[in-house]
mmCIF file of C-alpha atoms in Angstrom:
data_model
loop_
_atom_site.group_PDB
_atom_site.id
_atom_site.type_symbol
_atom_site.label_atom_id
_atom_site.label_comp_id
_atom_site.label_asym_id
_atom_site.label_seq_id
_atom_site.Cartn_x
_atom_site.Cartn_y
_atom_site.Cartn_z
ATOM 1 C CA MET V 1 43.985 -131.329 79.710
ATOM 2 C CA LYS V 2 46.496 -128.450 82.029
ATOM 3 C CA ILE V 3 49.592 -130.663 81.613
ATOM 4 C CA ILE V 4 49.034 -130.673 77.083
ATOM 5 C CA ASP V 5 48.189 -126.338 77.586
ATOM 6 C CA LEU V 6 51.519 -126.145 79.915
ATOM 7 C CA LYS V 7 53.804 -127.671 77.010
ATOM 8 C CA ILE V 8 52.055 -125.992 74.093
ATOM 9 C CA TYR V 9 52.551 -122.453 75.442
ATOM 10 C CA PRO V 10 56.321 -122.403 74.717
ATOM 11 C CA VAL V 11 56.074 -123.847 71.205
ATOM 12 C CA ILE V 12 53.161 -121.038 70.812
ATOM 13 C CA TYR V 13 55.472 -117.694 72.441
ATOM 14 C CA ILE V 14 58.385 -119.292 70.088
ATOM 15 C CA PHE V 15 56.264 -119.022 66.553
ATOM 16 C CA ILE V 16 54.939 -116.050 67.485
ATOM 17 C CA LEU V 17 58.793 -114.809 68.533
ATOM 18 C CA MET V 18 59.515 -115.920 65.379
ATOM 19 C CA PHE V 19 56.704 -114.396 63.160
ATOM 20 C CA ILE V 20 57.350 -110.542 64.323
ATOM 21 C CA ALA V 21 61.407 -111.304 64.262
ATOM 22 C CA SER V 22 60.675 -112.632 60.201
ATOM 23 C CA SER V 23 58.317 -109.808 59.190
ATOM 24 C CA ILE V 24 60.978 -107.417 60.948
ATOM 25 C CA ILE V 25 63.207 -108.765 58.477
ATOM 26 C CA ILE V 26 61.285 -108.737 55.615
ATOM 27 C CA GLY V 27 60.494 -105.294 56.170
ATOM 28 C CA ALA V 28 63.895 -103.978 56.396
ATOM 29 C CA ALA V 29 64.777 -105.875 53.614
ATOM 30 C CA LYS V 30 62.059 -104.455 51.832
ATOM 31 C CA PHE V 31 62.383 -101.148 53.055
ATOM 32 C CA THR V 32 66.452 -100.940 52.265
ATOM 33 C CA GLU V 33 65.502 -102.652 48.414
ATOM 34 C CA LYS V 34 66.017 -99.304 46.327
ATOM 35 C CA ASN V 35 68.804 -98.023 48.468
ATOM 36 C CA VAL V 36 70.848 -101.190 47.749
ATOM 37 C CA LYS V 37 70.116 -101.098 44.067
ATOM 38 C CA MET V 38 70.764 -97.823 43.809
ATOM 39 C CA ASN V 39 74.170 -98.417 46.277
ATOM 40 C CA GLU V 40 75.496 -101.714 43.265
ATOM 41 C CA LYS V 41 74.796 -99.250 40.240
ATOM 42 C CA ILE V 42 77.002 -96.940 41.888
ATOM 43 C CA ALA V 43 80.091 -99.441 42.422
ATOM 44 C CA ILE V 44 79.063 -100.677 39.097
ATOM 45 C CA GLY V 45 79.420 -97.173 37.059
ATOM 46 C CA LYS V 46 82.215 -96.277 39.279
ATOM 47 C CA SER V 47 83.882 -99.487 38.255
ATOM 48 C CA VAL V 48 83.406 -98.704 34.477
ATOM 49 C CA ILE V 49 84.810 -95.256 34.799
ATOM 50 C CA GLN V 50 87.572 -96.170 36.444
ATOM 51 C CA VAL V 51 89.209 -98.393 33.314
ATOM 52 C CA LEU V 52 88.426 -95.974 30.759
ATOM 53 C CA PRO V 53 90.992 -93.254 29.857
ATOM 54 C CA GLU V 54 90.449 -89.394 30.993
ATOM 55 C CA ILE V 55 86.939 -90.325 32.033
ATOM 56 C CA TYR V 56 87.637 -91.055 36.615
ATOM 57 C CA LYS V 57 88.390 -88.688 38.656
ATOM 58 C CA LYS V 58 89.503 -89.028 42.156
ATOM 59 C CA ASN V 59 87.089 -88.386 45.463
ATOM 60 C CA MET V 60 84.286 -88.332 42.432
ATOM 61 C CA THR V 61 81.091 -87.774 44.401
ATOM 62 C CA ASN V 62 78.308 -90.405 43.682
ATOM 63 C CA ALA V 63 76.181 -87.812 42.116
ATOM 64 C CA GLU V 64 79.147 -86.701 39.506
ATOM 65 C CA ILE V 65 80.174 -90.380 39.033
ATOM 66 C CA HIS V 66 76.165 -91.365 38.129
ATOM 67 C CA LYS V 67 76.195 -88.213 35.793
ATOM 68 C CA VAL V 68 79.341 -88.741 34.456
ATOM 69 C CA PHE V 69 78.529 -92.805 33.567
ATOM 70 C CA ASN V 70 74.655 -91.626 32.091
ATOM 71 C CA GLU V 71 76.404 -88.873 29.644
ATOM 72 C CA LYS V 72 79.578 -90.435 28.460
ATOM 73 C CA VAL V 73 79.644 -93.847 28.683
ATOM 74 C CA LYS V 74 77.136 -95.972 26.654
ATOM 75 C CA LYS V 75 76.361 -100.280 26.306
ATOM 76 C CA ALA V 76 78.027 -101.577 23.133
ATOM 77 C CA ASN V 77 76.122 -105.323 23.704
ATOM 78 C CA ILE V 78 72.922 -106.766 24.996
ATOM 79 C CA HIS V 79 73.706 -109.994 25.383
ATOM 80 C CA ASN V 80 77.824 -109.597 26.943
ATOM 81 C CA THR V 81 76.782 -106.178 27.865
ATOM 82 C CA TYR V 82 80.129 -104.520 27.793
ATOM 83 C CA TYR V 83 80.713 -100.258 27.850
ATOM 84 C CA TYR V 84 82.374 -98.137 25.996
ATOM 85 C CA PHE V 85 83.208 -94.389 26.372
ATOM 86 C CA THR V 86 82.005 -91.899 23.504
ATOM 87 C CA GLU V 87 84.870 -89.522 23.630
ATOM 88 C CA ASN V 88 87.463 -91.836 22.192
ATOM 89 C CA GLN V 89 85.784 -95.297 21.347
ATOM 90 C CA SER V 90 87.553 -97.271 24.414
ATOM 91 C CA TYR V 91 86.015 -100.301 26.253
ATOM 92 C CA ALA V 92 85.029 -101.189 29.579
ATOM 93 C CA ILE V 93 84.741 -105.400 29.209
ATOM 94 C CA PRO V 94 83.298 -106.937 32.058
ATOM 95 C CA ILE V 95 85.230 -109.677 34.127
ATOM 96 C CA GLU V 96 82.896 -111.834 36.442
ATOM 97 C CA GLY V 97 84.109 -115.589 37.435
ATOM 98 C CA LYS V 98 84.703 -117.664 40.460
ATOM 99 C CA GLY V 99 87.851 -116.185 42.869
ATOM 100 C CA PHE V 100 88.982 -118.724 44.952
ATOM 101 C CA TRP V 101 86.006 -117.994 48.333
ATOM 102 C CA ALA V 102 83.732 -116.168 46.052
ATOM 103 C CA PRO V 103 83.074 -114.446 43.180
ATOM 104 C CA ILE V 104 85.058 -111.693 41.606
ATOM 105 C CA LYS V 105 83.736 -109.055 39.685
ATOM 106 C CA GLY V 106 85.155 -105.955 37.916
ATOM 107 C CA PHE V 107 85.839 -104.213 34.970
ATOM 108 C CA ILE V 108 89.000 -104.547 32.401
ATOM 109 C CA GLY V 109 89.284 -101.370 30.255
ATOM 110 C CA ILE V 110 90.884 -101.537 26.658
ATOM 111 C CA GLU V 111 91.744 -99.008 24.326
ATOM 112 C CA GLN V 112 90.083 -97.876 20.847
ATOM 113 C CA ASP V 113 93.136 -100.124 19.567
ATOM 114 C CA LYS V 114 91.730 -102.953 20.413
ATOM 115 C CA LYS V 115 95.326 -103.899 22.411
ATOM 116 C CA THR V 116 96.185 -101.801 24.968
ATOM 117 C CA ILE V 117 95.128 -102.148 28.580
ATOM 118 C CA SER V 118 93.688 -98.903 30.022
ATOM 119 C CA GLY V 119 93.300 -100.707 33.928
ATOM 120 C CA ILE V 120 91.097 -102.674 35.923
ATOM 121 C CA SER V 121 88.330 -102.579 38.885
ATOM 122 C CA PHE V 122 86.932 -104.580 40.821
ATOM 123 C CA TYR V 123 83.391 -104.269 42.447
ATOM 124 C CA GLU V 124 82.849 -106.777 44.167
ATOM 125 C CA GLN V 125 85.486 -110.063 45.892
ATOM 126 C CA ASN V 126 85.955 -111.868 49.123
ATOM 127 C CA GLU V 127 89.410 -113.068 48.688
ATOM 128 C CA THR V 128 91.477 -113.539 51.727
ATOM 129 C CA PRO V 129 92.421 -110.114 53.109
ATOM 130 C CA GLY V 130 96.537 -109.404 52.763
ATOM 131 C CA LEU V 131 96.787 -112.024 50.106
ATOM 132 C CA GLY V 132 94.111 -112.421 47.607
ATOM 133 C CA ALA V 133 92.531 -108.885 48.840
ATOM 134 C CA GLU V 134 95.846 -107.426 47.127
ATOM 135 C CA ILE V 135 94.064 -107.037 43.733
ATOM 136 C CA MET V 136 91.838 -104.153 45.021
ATOM 137 C CA LYS V 137 95.167 -102.534 45.674
ATOM 138 C CA GLU V 138 96.367 -99.672 43.245
ATOM 139 C CA ASN V 139 99.781 -101.277 43.293
ATOM 140 C CA PHE V 140 98.933 -103.902 41.827
ATOM 141 C CA ARG V 141 95.718 -102.595 39.996
ATOM 142 C CA ARG V 142 98.354 -100.021 38.014
ATOM 143 C CA GLN V 143 100.652 -102.877 36.697
ATOM 144 C CA PHE V 144 97.339 -103.379 33.952
ATOM 145 C CA ASN V 145 97.900 -99.417 32.936
ATOM 146 C CA GLY V 146 99.160 -99.516 28.927
ATOM 147 C CA LYS V 147 99.706 -103.234 28.579
ATOM 148 C CA LYS V 148 99.044 -105.180 25.660
ATOM 149 C CA LEU V 149 97.560 -107.969 25.013
ATOM 150 C CA SER V 150 99.363 -110.534 23.374
ATOM 151 C CA ALA V 151 98.751 -112.189 19.240
ATOM 152 C CA ASP V 152 95.967 -114.523 20.915
ATOM 153 C CA GLY V 153 94.056 -111.766 23.033
ATOM 154 C CA LYS V 154 95.902 -112.355 26.800
ATOM 155 C CA ILE V 155 97.397 -111.356 29.202
ATOM 156 C CA ASN V 156 99.531 -113.645 31.283
ATOM 157 C CA PHE V 157 100.262 -113.977 35.508
ATOM 158 C CA LYS V 158 104.153 -114.283 36.036
ATOM 159 C CA ARG V 159 105.633 -115.171 39.661
ATOM 160 C CA LYS V 160 107.697 -112.483 41.446
ATOM 161 C CA GLY V 161 111.030 -111.963 40.214
ATOM 162 C CA GLU V 162 110.366 -113.953 36.657
ATOM 163 C CA LYS V 163 111.420 -110.881 33.520
ATOM 164 C CA LEU V 164 108.066 -109.126 32.751
ATOM 165 C CA SER V 165 106.842 -108.527 28.933
ATOM 166 C CA GLU V 166 104.499 -106.045 27.551
ATOM 167 C CA HIS V 167 102.075 -108.802 28.209
ATOM 168 C CA ASP V 168 102.955 -110.101 31.557
ATOM 169 C CA ILE V 169 101.429 -108.903 34.741
ATOM 170 C CA GLU V 170 103.534 -109.567 38.379
ATOM 171 C CA ALA V 171 100.912 -112.058 40.205
ATOM 172 C CA ILE V 172 99.896 -111.822 43.644
ATOM 173 C CA THR V 173 102.947 -113.472 45.716
ATOM 174 C CA GLY V 174 101.188 -115.561 48.640
ATOM 175 C CA ALA V 175 97.514 -115.453 46.693
ATOM 176 C CA THR V 176 98.675 -118.505 44.056
ATOM 177 C CA GLN V 177 94.957 -119.364 43.573
ATOM 178 C CA THR V 178 93.407 -115.974 43.236
ATOM 179 C CA SER V 179 95.991 -115.294 40.753
ATOM 180 C CA THR V 180 95.288 -118.232 38.593
ATOM 181 C CA ARG V 181 91.663 -117.550 38.319
ATOM 182 C CA LEU V 182 91.979 -113.667 37.794
ATOM 183 C CA GLU V 183 94.068 -114.507 34.949
ATOM 184 C CA LYS V 184 90.973 -117.309 33.913
ATOM 185 C CA ILE V 185 88.778 -114.870 34.245
ATOM 186 C CA ILE V 186 89.952 -111.440 32.521
ATOM 187 C CA ASN V 187 91.250 -114.056 29.324
ATOM 188 C CA ASN V 188 88.135 -115.501 28.684
ATOM 189 C CA SER V 189 85.803 -112.369 28.895
ATOM 190 C CA ILE V 190 88.463 -110.470 27.359
ATOM 191 C CA LYS V 191 88.066 -114.295 24.608
ATOM 192 C CA GLU V 192 84.363 -113.299 24.607
ATOM 193 C CA TRP V 193 84.932 -109.691 23.937
ATOM 194 C CA LEU V 194 86.883 -110.322 20.776
ATOM 195 C CA LYS V 195 84.671 -112.981 19.351
ATOM 196 C CA ASN V 196 81.550 -110.309 19.965
ATOM 197 C CA ILE V 197 83.025 -107.405 18.242
ATOM 198 C CA SER V 198 84.531 -109.493 15.632
ATOM 199 C CA ASN V 199 81.012 -110.392 14.630
#
């Protein structure tokens, strides 16, 4: 009997340790849940106002982002949520889909004419640093400013060195998969948005 008792002690010990560790992790998650949700709201709010013309200023505090978003941006569609800037009726359309490694989430801005792109921003991506993650860099994102949607409502990604029209963006060199997938994500989102606003 004593041998059996000795063998069960490590099992009980490990079970108790696992219970304590699990309780700490669950408790920490519950404790930080509110902050995580607030940070996500701020990230989304910042991403929205970054693509709307004349609304975003660099070095805005979280409080300023929250205030501007709540005062000047309205939700325009319940089913496929997009936003618009009340002062000039420009739009922030959500873009979301599978990148090369993980989801890419952000917004693309479209001006009141429903043809001109005012900007693009991302609040979630996990693409390869130095390659696909270059979508976060300002020099890539700046390319979208002032570009026009083609007649069929698309934007095209071209390889470096190819001639670019007013509907084209230079893809990221060495990140073909990310570029291809991002092009598809953007065009699918714009197509859905155009369909919704025409109904």
